[in-house]
């Protein structure tokens, strides 16, 4: 197998080989993802009206490949010596070495994931959102939309997603989590895990019964999580928040620095200008963006305005059009800047919790 190289620097985590041949693939239902322009030849886009059977999901997403465990050998002069407790994980379709694992490790094959997820929902109905591999197949992710939305103040819907992530390189356990983030790449996988309130991790062992039981437990508590989140958001939506309170909130969140003068010259004007612009942009979003109409003047509206700004801070160039001077974004674009948990939106939510 040739040398593996990253396809792009966007953080999506999609790989090619040294000849540019794809090692990863992705299926997405709905709108184009934020990294579409660089990775569109790896992505199969499905219209939301089209239903995908779980039994056909892996084939549609290009995940219909398997992984084998291969003995690890060490050169000790001559001949080679087999390391009894060590194995390599290898993709069977292209012989790419994915990882190095110890005795007792058992592969959770891609083909097992749809049935695994089906067992979690009694109705047998799951709405597929995304399915893809990362880093040449070292990680594989399946995301499904939860059947029930969270309603804020009885009208503003917040979607939540059930995500299954598996690693074939031994780096992490099989991970099942509930998140308000639609996972589209490595960046949103990281952020989705950071935002997740309910996470179940299952080791790569033979104990399938344990896997099923722990995953079932995750599904049961996920509805409690949805209820908790809805209750918190409802409380915030009932708290009035004036412009002056919002300004104080922003100053605590992202302070505009005082002028620093050295040798008769102000040295920090760029920082002042940048912070002031952040405040102005968030105020403009809160006052004028269509998504803020029903929650403007509330604590929840303040949090959502900050989150909207955070989500789009590095993707304004991706906006396809403007309404009254305000950029309008595709739904997936809002996640392109979610590179870390400790951003303005997360801190705003934490600060707001202290007020309810």
mmCIF file of C-alpha atoms in Angstrom, residues 2-355:
data_model
loop_
_atom_site.group_PDB
_atom_site.id
_atom_site.type_symbol
_atom_site.label_atom_id
_atom_site.label_comp_id
_atom_site.label_asym_id
_atom_site.label_seq_id
_atom_site.Cartn_x
_atom_site.Cartn_y
_atom_site.Cartn_z
ATOM 1 C CA UNK A 2 1.269 3.488 -0.864
ATOM 2 C CA UNK A 3 1.933 6.289 1.529
ATOM 3 C CA UNK A 4 -1.193 7.843 3.031
ATOM 4 C CA UNK A 5 -1.641 11.592 2.800
ATOM 5 C CA UNK A 6 -4.300 14.009 3.979
ATOM 6 C CA UNK A 7 -6.654 15.183 1.282
ATOM 7 C CA UNK A 8 -7.080 18.674 2.720
ATOM 8 C CA UNK A 9 -6.295 20.813 5.736
ATOM 9 C CA UNK A 10 -9.898 21.569 6.676
ATOM 10 C CA UNK A 11 -9.910 19.135 9.578
ATOM 11 C CA UNK A 12 -12.496 16.874 7.957
ATOM 12 C CA UNK A 13 -10.207 13.854 8.436
ATOM 13 C CA UNK A 14 -10.704 12.372 4.959
ATOM 14 C CA UNK A 15 -7.676 10.577 3.493
ATOM 15 C CA UNK A 16 -6.327 9.591 0.094
ATOM 16 C CA UNK A 17 -3.292 7.527 -0.857
ATOM 17 C CA UNK A 18 -0.224 9.094 -2.440
ATOM 18 C CA UNK A 19 -1.767 8.738 -5.901
ATOM 19 C CA UNK A 20 -4.856 10.651 -4.791
ATOM 20 C CA UNK A 21 -7.140 7.614 -4.661
ATOM 21 C CA UNK A 22 -9.828 7.881 -1.950
ATOM 22 C CA UNK A 23 -9.368 5.850 1.220
ATOM 23 C CA UNK A 24 -12.450 7.332 2.887
ATOM 24 C CA UNK A 25 -16.052 7.833 1.807
ATOM 25 C CA UNK A 26 -19.085 9.623 3.169
ATOM 26 C CA UNK A 27 -22.863 9.549 2.814
ATOM 27 C CA UNK A 28 -24.845 12.627 3.841
ATOM 28 C CA UNK A 29 -28.612 13.095 3.773
ATOM 29 C CA UNK A 30 -29.802 16.611 2.970
ATOM 30 C CA UNK A 31 -27.710 19.720 2.379
ATOM 31 C CA UNK A 32 -24.079 19.807 1.298
ATOM 32 C CA UNK A 33 -21.577 19.715 4.191
ATOM 33 C CA UNK A 34 -19.278 22.648 4.907
ATOM 34 C CA UNK A 35 -16.270 20.809 3.454
ATOM 35 C CA UNK A 36 -18.071 19.889 0.211
ATOM 36 C CA UNK A 37 -15.902 22.030 -2.085
ATOM 37 C CA UNK A 38 -12.732 20.109 -1.176
ATOM 38 C CA UNK A 39 -14.165 16.639 -0.671
ATOM 39 C CA UNK A 40 -17.161 16.337 -3.003
ATOM 40 C CA UNK A 41 -15.604 13.428 -4.948
ATOM 41 C CA UNK A 42 -15.651 11.422 -1.688
ATOM 42 C CA UNK A 43 -19.216 12.290 -0.720
ATOM 43 C CA UNK A 44 -22.510 10.801 -1.823
ATOM 44 C CA UNK A 45 -25.301 13.310 -1.234
ATOM 45 C CA UNK A 46 -28.800 11.868 -0.725
ATOM 46 C CA UNK A 47 -32.046 13.843 -0.937
ATOM 47 C CA UNK A 48 -33.858 14.007 2.379
ATOM 48 C CA UNK A 49 -37.011 12.607 0.801
ATOM 49 C CA UNK A 50 -35.212 9.374 -0.067
ATOM 50 C CA UNK A 51 -35.366 6.667 2.579
ATOM 51 C CA UNK A 52 -32.279 4.535 3.182
ATOM 52 C CA UNK A 53 -32.703 1.044 4.586
ATOM 53 C CA UNK A 54 -30.270 0.206 7.349
ATOM 54 C CA UNK A 55 -29.460 -3.027 5.552
ATOM 55 C CA UNK A 56 -28.238 -0.958 2.570
ATOM 56 C CA UNK A 57 -26.535 1.818 4.528
ATOM 57 C CA UNK A 58 -22.932 0.613 4.491
ATOM 58 C CA UNK A 59 -22.970 -0.170 0.789
ATOM 59 C CA UNK A 60 -24.456 3.240 0.019
ATOM 60 C CA UNK A 61 -21.822 4.950 2.177
ATOM 61 C CA UNK A 62 -18.872 2.942 0.853
ATOM 62 C CA UNK A 63 -18.371 1.270 4.220
ATOM 63 C CA UNK A 64 -18.959 -2.290 2.990
ATOM 64 C CA UNK A 65 -15.438 -3.464 3.808
ATOM 65 C CA UNK A 66 -14.097 -5.654 6.593
ATOM 66 C CA UNK A 67 -11.107 -5.644 8.941
ATOM 67 C CA UNK A 68 -8.865 -8.582 9.868
ATOM 68 C CA UNK A 69 -6.416 -9.193 12.701
ATOM 69 C CA UNK A 70 -2.924 -10.056 11.442
ATOM 70 C CA UNK A 71 -0.049 -11.406 13.528
ATOM 71 C CA UNK A 72 2.615 -8.883 14.447
ATOM 72 C CA UNK A 73 6.212 -9.953 13.900
ATOM 73 C CA UNK A 74 9.481 -8.546 15.134
ATOM 74 C CA UNK A 75 12.855 -8.913 13.461
ATOM 75 C CA UNK A 76 15.312 -10.469 15.930
ATOM 76 C CA UNK A 77 18.271 -11.076 13.655
ATOM 77 C CA UNK A 78 16.946 -14.020 11.663
ATOM 78 C CA UNK A 79 14.295 -15.443 11.518
ATOM 79 C CA UNK A 80 11.347 -13.201 12.474
ATOM 80 C CA UNK A 81 9.673 -13.808 15.826
ATOM 81 C CA UNK A 82 5.880 -13.746 16.171
ATOM 82 C CA UNK A 83 4.622 -11.520 18.994
ATOM 83 C CA UNK A 84 1.968 -13.781 20.503
ATOM 84 C CA UNK A 85 -0.116 -11.052 22.158
ATOM 85 C CA UNK A 86 0.085 -8.391 19.457
ATOM 86 C CA UNK A 87 -1.932 -7.928 16.273
ATOM 87 C CA UNK A 88 -2.305 -5.440 13.454
ATOM 88 C CA UNK A 89 -5.755 -4.420 12.238
ATOM 89 C CA UNK A 90 -5.805 -4.420 8.437
ATOM 90 C CA UNK A 91 -8.460 -3.373 5.914
ATOM 91 C CA UNK A 92 -9.227 -6.351 3.714
ATOM 92 C CA UNK A 93 -10.123 -4.358 0.595
ATOM 93 C CA UNK A 94 -6.854 -2.421 0.279
ATOM 94 C CA UNK A 95 -4.455 -4.025 2.836
ATOM 95 C CA UNK A 96 -4.071 -0.710 4.692
ATOM 96 C CA UNK A 97 -2.716 -1.218 8.222
ATOM 97 C CA UNK A 98 -5.078 0.661 10.523
ATOM 98 C CA UNK A 99 -3.685 0.011 13.996
ATOM 99 C CA UNK A 100 -1.764 -2.072 16.499
ATOM 100 C CA UNK A 101 -3.758 -3.882 19.191
ATOM 101 C CA UNK A 102 -3.232 -6.313 22.062
ATOM 102 C CA UNK A 103 -4.502 -9.807 22.802
ATOM 103 C CA UNK A 104 -8.213 -9.938 23.519
ATOM 104 C CA UNK A 105 -9.116 -7.232 21.021
ATOM 105 C CA UNK A 106 -12.030 -8.187 18.785
ATOM 106 C CA UNK A 107 -13.020 -6.301 15.670
ATOM 107 C CA UNK A 108 -16.449 -4.674 15.615
ATOM 108 C CA UNK A 109 -17.126 -4.940 11.890
ATOM 109 C CA UNK A 110 -18.895 -2.195 9.951
ATOM 110 C CA UNK A 111 -21.563 -4.677 8.886
ATOM 111 C CA UNK A 112 -22.579 -5.152 12.530
ATOM 112 C CA UNK A 113 -23.352 -1.469 13.117
ATOM 113 C CA UNK A 114 -26.780 -1.213 11.398
ATOM 114 C CA UNK A 115 -28.131 -4.266 13.244
ATOM 115 C CA UNK A 116 -26.606 -2.950 16.461
ATOM 116 C CA UNK A 117 -28.498 0.327 16.023
ATOM 117 C CA UNK A 118 -31.704 -1.387 14.940
ATOM 118 C CA UNK A 119 -31.790 -3.314 18.210
ATOM 119 C CA UNK A 120 -31.891 -0.028 20.125
ATOM 120 C CA UNK A 121 -35.205 1.129 18.673
ATOM 121 C CA UNK A 122 -38.235 -1.086 19.161
ATOM 122 C CA UNK A 123 -40.013 0.389 16.158
ATOM 123 C CA UNK A 124 -37.082 -0.429 13.905
ATOM 124 C CA UNK A 125 -37.192 3.087 12.461
ATOM 125 C CA UNK A 126 -34.072 5.250 12.417
ATOM 126 C CA UNK A 127 -33.578 8.251 10.151
ATOM 127 C CA UNK A 128 -30.079 8.108 8.676
ATOM 128 C CA UNK A 129 -28.220 11.436 8.665
ATOM 129 C CA UNK A 130 -24.566 10.625 7.968
ATOM 130 C CA UNK A 131 -22.256 7.620 7.612
ATOM 131 C CA UNK A 132 -18.548 7.905 6.865
ATOM 132 C CA UNK A 133 -15.008 6.787 7.600
ATOM 133 C CA UNK A 134 -12.047 8.924 8.702
ATOM 134 C CA UNK A 135 -8.262 8.559 8.458
ATOM 135 C CA UNK A 136 -8.416 5.753 5.924
ATOM 136 C CA UNK A 137 -10.946 3.755 7.959
ATOM 137 C CA UNK A 138 -9.362 4.100 11.374
ATOM 138 C CA UNK A 139 -12.616 5.640 12.572
ATOM 139 C CA UNK A 140 -16.118 4.982 11.272
ATOM 140 C CA UNK A 141 -19.169 7.051 12.218
ATOM 141 C CA UNK A 142 -22.918 6.578 11.803
ATOM 142 C CA UNK A 143 -25.341 9.355 12.785
ATOM 143 C CA UNK A 144 -29.129 9.066 13.090
ATOM 144 C CA UNK A 145 -31.759 11.662 13.840
ATOM 145 C CA UNK A 146 -33.653 11.054 17.068
ATOM 146 C CA UNK A 147 -37.391 10.506 16.496
ATOM 147 C CA UNK A 148 -38.455 13.350 18.780
ATOM 148 C CA UNK A 149 -37.348 16.980 18.656
ATOM 149 C CA UNK A 150 -36.949 19.165 21.725
ATOM 150 C CA UNK A 151 -39.461 22.022 21.761
ATOM 151 C CA UNK A 152 -38.425 25.294 23.398
ATOM 152 C CA UNK A 153 -41.397 27.306 24.669
ATOM 153 C CA UNK A 154 -43.554 24.859 22.762
ATOM 154 C CA UNK A 155 -42.529 26.134 19.322
ATOM 155 C CA UNK A 156 -38.781 26.307 18.626
ATOM 156 C CA UNK A 157 -37.535 22.850 17.660
ATOM 157 C CA UNK A 158 -34.050 21.619 18.589
ATOM 158 C CA UNK A 159 -32.937 18.395 16.916
ATOM 159 C CA UNK A 160 -30.845 15.741 18.641
ATOM 160 C CA UNK A 161 -28.855 12.927 17.098
ATOM 161 C CA UNK A 162 -27.765 9.429 18.051
ATOM 162 C CA UNK A 163 -24.175 8.801 16.987
ATOM 163 C CA UNK A 164 -22.204 5.551 16.911
ATOM 164 C CA UNK A 165 -18.444 5.862 16.513
ATOM 165 C CA UNK A 166 -16.090 2.906 16.147
ATOM 166 C CA UNK A 167 -12.321 2.783 15.790
ATOM 167 C CA UNK A 168 -10.430 0.091 13.914
ATOM 168 C CA UNK A 169 -7.030 1.211 15.199
ATOM 169 C CA UNK A 170 -7.566 0.461 18.896
ATOM 170 C CA UNK A 171 -7.500 4.151 19.835
ATOM 171 C CA UNK A 172 -10.978 4.372 21.363
ATOM 172 C CA UNK A 173 -13.819 2.108 22.430
ATOM 173 C CA UNK A 174 -17.066 1.724 20.543
ATOM 174 C CA UNK A 175 -18.790 4.954 21.544
ATOM 175 C CA UNK A 176 -22.503 5.729 21.526
ATOM 176 C CA UNK A 177 -23.686 9.228 22.385
ATOM 177 C CA UNK A 178 -26.607 11.623 22.157
ATOM 178 C CA UNK A 179 -25.771 15.104 20.904
ATOM 179 C CA UNK A 180 -27.431 18.219 19.430
ATOM 180 C CA UNK A 181 -24.627 18.290 16.837
ATOM 181 C CA UNK A 182 -25.064 16.670 13.413
ATOM 182 C CA UNK A 183 -21.728 14.908 12.943
ATOM 183 C CA UNK A 184 -20.158 15.565 9.537
ATOM 184 C CA UNK A 185 -16.391 15.282 10.019
ATOM 185 C CA UNK A 186 -13.650 14.990 12.649
ATOM 186 C CA UNK A 187 -14.264 18.549 13.883
ATOM 187 C CA UNK A 188 -17.958 18.002 14.516
ATOM 188 C CA UNK A 189 -17.236 14.535 15.926
ATOM 189 C CA UNK A 190 -14.987 16.170 18.527
ATOM 190 C CA UNK A 191 -17.519 18.880 19.238
ATOM 191 C CA UNK A 192 -20.426 16.461 19.313
ATOM 192 C CA UNK A 193 -18.637 14.373 21.943
ATOM 193 C CA UNK A 194 -17.853 17.493 23.966
ATOM 194 C CA UNK A 195 -21.482 18.609 23.789
ATOM 195 C CA UNK A 196 -22.853 15.128 24.503
ATOM 196 C CA UNK A 197 -24.549 14.712 27.867
ATOM 197 C CA UNK A 198 -24.918 10.957 27.611
ATOM 198 C CA UNK A 199 -22.043 8.768 26.429
ATOM 199 C CA UNK A 200 -21.660 4.981 26.596
ATOM 200 C CA UNK A 201 -18.315 3.376 25.756
ATOM 201 C CA UNK A 202 -18.074 -0.327 24.983
ATOM 202 C CA UNK A 203 -14.794 -2.219 24.787
ATOM 203 C CA UNK A 204 -13.888 -4.337 21.771
ATOM 204 C CA UNK A 205 -14.631 -7.715 23.373
ATOM 205 C CA UNK A 206 -16.668 -10.808 22.550
ATOM 206 C CA UNK A 207 -19.398 -9.857 24.998
ATOM 207 C CA UNK A 208 -22.137 -8.864 22.569
ATOM 208 C CA UNK A 209 -24.812 -9.120 25.281
ATOM 209 C CA UNK A 210 -23.024 -6.477 27.308
ATOM 210 C CA UNK A 211 -22.778 -4.249 24.244
ATOM 211 C CA UNK A 212 -26.496 -4.488 23.629
ATOM 212 C CA UNK A 213 -27.437 -3.938 27.282
ATOM 213 C CA UNK A 214 -25.241 -0.859 27.675
ATOM 214 C CA UNK A 215 -26.453 0.630 24.417
ATOM 215 C CA UNK A 216 -30.068 0.020 25.400
ATOM 216 C CA UNK A 217 -29.367 1.838 28.652
ATOM 217 C CA UNK A 218 -28.012 4.771 26.648
ATOM 218 C CA UNK A 219 -31.216 4.953 24.639
ATOM 219 C CA UNK A 220 -33.350 4.926 27.754
ATOM 220 C CA UNK A 221 -31.484 7.775 29.382
ATOM 221 C CA UNK A 222 -31.309 9.743 26.133
ATOM 222 C CA UNK A 223 -34.942 10.696 26.448
ATOM 223 C CA UNK A 224 -34.269 11.941 29.971
ATOM 224 C CA UNK A 225 -31.441 14.043 28.527
ATOM 225 C CA UNK A 226 -33.801 15.516 25.921
ATOM 226 C CA UNK A 227 -36.265 16.370 28.645
ATOM 227 C CA UNK A 228 -33.572 17.965 30.822
ATOM 228 C CA UNK A 229 -32.273 20.084 27.953
ATOM 229 C CA UNK A 230 -35.777 21.200 27.021
ATOM 230 C CA UNK A 231 -36.506 22.177 30.619
ATOM 231 C CA UNK A 232 -33.307 24.250 30.864
ATOM 232 C CA UNK A 233 -33.969 26.000 27.558
ATOM 233 C CA UNK A 234 -37.577 26.669 28.560
ATOM 234 C CA UNK A 235 -36.426 28.280 31.791
ATOM 235 C CA UNK A 236 -33.975 30.487 29.887
ATOM 236 C CA UNK A 237 -36.701 31.445 27.411
ATOM 237 C CA UNK A 238 -38.818 32.712 30.323
ATOM 238 C CA UNK A 239 -36.069 35.018 31.640
ATOM 239 C CA UNK A 240 -36.333 38.554 30.228
ATOM 240 C CA UNK A 241 -33.034 39.979 29.035
ATOM 241 C CA UNK A 242 -32.718 43.656 28.149
ATOM 242 C CA UNK A 243 -30.180 45.181 25.771
ATOM 243 C CA UNK A 244 -28.205 46.565 28.695
ATOM 244 C CA UNK A 245 -28.130 43.145 30.363
ATOM 245 C CA UNK A 246 -27.060 41.600 27.077
ATOM 246 C CA UNK A 247 -24.245 44.147 26.797
ATOM 247 C CA UNK A 248 -23.026 43.317 30.306
ATOM 248 C CA UNK A 249 -23.295 39.615 29.458
ATOM 249 C CA UNK A 250 -21.129 40.077 26.362
ATOM 250 C CA UNK A 251 -18.607 42.157 28.261
ATOM 251 C CA UNK A 252 -18.188 39.313 30.760
ATOM 252 C CA UNK A 253 -18.048 36.773 27.942
ATOM 253 C CA UNK A 254 -15.689 38.625 25.578
ATOM 254 C CA UNK A 255 -14.403 41.773 27.304
ATOM 255 C CA UNK A 256 -13.509 44.822 25.254
ATOM 256 C CA UNK A 257 -10.063 45.693 26.631
ATOM 257 C CA UNK A 258 -9.165 49.068 28.063
ATOM 258 C CA UNK A 259 -6.719 51.135 25.979
ATOM 259 C CA UNK A 260 -3.058 50.444 26.697
ATOM 260 C CA UNK A 261 -0.740 53.403 26.136
ATOM 261 C CA UNK A 262 3.032 53.113 25.966
ATOM 262 C CA UNK A 263 5.314 56.025 25.209
ATOM 263 C CA UNK A 264 2.303 58.139 24.357
ATOM 264 C CA UNK A 265 0.990 55.641 21.803
ATOM 265 C CA UNK A 266 -1.975 53.297 22.119
ATOM 266 C CA UNK A 267 -0.748 49.757 21.466
ATOM 267 C CA UNK A 268 -3.866 47.586 21.590
ATOM 268 C CA UNK A 269 -6.291 49.264 19.190
ATOM 269 C CA UNK A 270 -6.560 46.136 16.979
ATOM 270 C CA UNK A 271 -7.722 44.084 19.982
ATOM 271 C CA UNK A 272 -10.265 46.752 20.930
ATOM 272 C CA UNK A 273 -11.559 46.925 17.367
ATOM 273 C CA UNK A 274 -11.860 43.147 17.126
ATOM 274 C CA UNK A 275 -13.729 42.761 20.423
ATOM 275 C CA UNK A 276 -16.030 45.668 19.586
ATOM 276 C CA UNK A 277 -16.841 44.091 16.234
ATOM 277 C CA UNK A 278 -17.699 40.806 17.948
ATOM 278 C CA UNK A 279 -20.167 42.613 20.225
ATOM 279 C CA UNK A 280 -21.718 44.502 17.301
ATOM 280 C CA UNK A 281 -22.130 41.347 15.216
ATOM 281 C CA UNK A 282 -23.782 39.411 18.033
ATOM 282 C CA UNK A 283 -26.117 42.325 18.776
ATOM 283 C CA UNK A 284 -27.076 42.467 15.089
ATOM 284 C CA UNK A 285 -27.803 38.747 14.994
ATOM 285 C CA UNK A 286 -29.927 38.976 18.125
ATOM 286 C CA UNK A 287 -31.982 41.892 16.833
ATOM 287 C CA UNK A 288 -32.452 41.034 13.185
ATOM 288 C CA UNK A 289 -31.854 37.405 12.336
ATOM 289 C CA UNK A 290 -35.061 35.438 11.554
ATOM 290 C CA UNK A 291 -34.085 32.640 13.945
ATOM 291 C CA UNK A 292 -34.196 35.107 16.859
ATOM 292 C CA UNK A 293 -37.709 36.462 16.315
ATOM 293 C CA UNK A 294 -39.489 34.344 18.930
ATOM 294 C CA UNK A 295 -36.704 34.449 21.545
ATOM 295 C CA UNK A 296 -35.358 37.988 21.233
ATOM 296 C CA UNK A 297 -35.234 39.747 24.594
ATOM 297 C CA UNK A 298 -34.770 36.517 26.553
ATOM 298 C CA UNK A 299 -31.801 34.777 28.130
ATOM 299 C CA UNK A 300 -32.217 31.880 25.698
ATOM 300 C CA UNK A 301 -32.161 34.360 22.825
ATOM 301 C CA UNK A 302 -28.886 35.784 24.123
ATOM 302 C CA UNK A 303 -27.323 32.314 24.272
ATOM 303 C CA UNK A 304 -28.559 31.436 20.795
ATOM 304 C CA UNK A 305 -27.266 34.703 19.309
ATOM 305 C CA UNK A 306 -23.810 34.016 20.725
ATOM 306 C CA UNK A 307 -23.947 30.419 19.513
ATOM 307 C CA UNK A 308 -24.988 31.525 16.025
ATOM 308 C CA UNK A 309 -22.052 33.925 15.874
ATOM 309 C CA UNK A 310 -19.680 31.223 17.142
ATOM 310 C CA UNK A 311 -20.906 28.705 14.599
ATOM 311 C CA UNK A 312 -20.325 31.072 11.689
ATOM 312 C CA UNK A 313 -17.274 33.016 12.812
ATOM 313 C CA UNK A 314 -14.987 31.345 10.262
ATOM 314 C CA UNK A 315 -17.549 30.591 7.586
ATOM 315 C CA UNK A 316 -18.998 33.950 6.527
ATOM 316 C CA UNK A 317 -17.397 33.421 3.116
ATOM 317 C CA UNK A 318 -19.549 30.294 2.765
ATOM 318 C CA UNK A 319 -22.780 32.262 2.960
ATOM 319 C CA UNK A 320 -24.626 31.992 -0.336
ATOM 320 C CA UNK A 321 -26.816 35.053 0.074
ATOM 321 C CA UNK A 322 -27.854 37.846 2.412
ATOM 322 C CA UNK A 323 -31.226 39.034 3.659
ATOM 323 C CA UNK A 324 -31.249 42.641 4.838
ATOM 324 C CA UNK A 325 -27.480 42.472 5.005
ATOM 325 C CA UNK A 326 -27.426 39.368 7.238
ATOM 326 C CA UNK A 327 -25.636 36.249 5.884
ATOM 327 C CA UNK A 328 -27.849 33.188 5.357
ATOM 328 C CA UNK A 329 -26.190 29.782 5.778
ATOM 329 C CA UNK A 330 -26.827 26.210 4.809
ATOM 330 C CA UNK A 331 -27.690 24.156 7.920
ATOM 331 C CA UNK A 332 -24.444 22.172 7.874
ATOM 332 C CA UNK A 333 -22.277 25.276 7.406
ATOM 333 C CA UNK A 334 -22.942 26.358 10.965
ATOM 334 C CA UNK A 335 -20.783 23.516 12.275
ATOM 335 C CA UNK A 336 -17.655 24.334 10.280
ATOM 336 C CA UNK A 337 -16.111 26.451 13.047
ATOM 337 C CA UNK A 338 -16.796 24.074 15.919
ATOM 338 C CA UNK A 339 -13.176 23.151 16.530
ATOM 339 C CA UNK A 340 -13.183 23.083 20.292
ATOM 340 C CA UNK A 341 -15.558 22.880 23.231
ATOM 341 C CA UNK A 342 -14.271 26.012 24.941
ATOM 342 C CA UNK A 343 -15.757 28.528 22.498
ATOM 343 C CA UNK A 344 -17.989 31.566 23.013
ATOM 344 C CA UNK A 345 -21.201 29.593 22.570
ATOM 345 C CA UNK A 346 -20.298 26.984 25.166
ATOM 346 C CA UNK A 347 -19.152 29.610 27.659
ATOM 347 C CA UNK A 348 -22.321 31.629 27.051
ATOM 348 C CA UNK A 349 -24.479 28.601 27.880
ATOM 349 C CA UNK A 350 -22.455 27.955 31.047
ATOM 350 C CA UNK A 351 -22.808 31.584 32.135
ATOM 351 C CA UNK A 352 -26.541 31.529 31.399
ATOM 352 C CA UNK A 353 -27.030 28.446 33.588
ATOM 353 C CA UNK A 354 -26.030 30.581 36.568
ATOM 354 C CA UNK A 355 -29.024 32.848 35.905
#
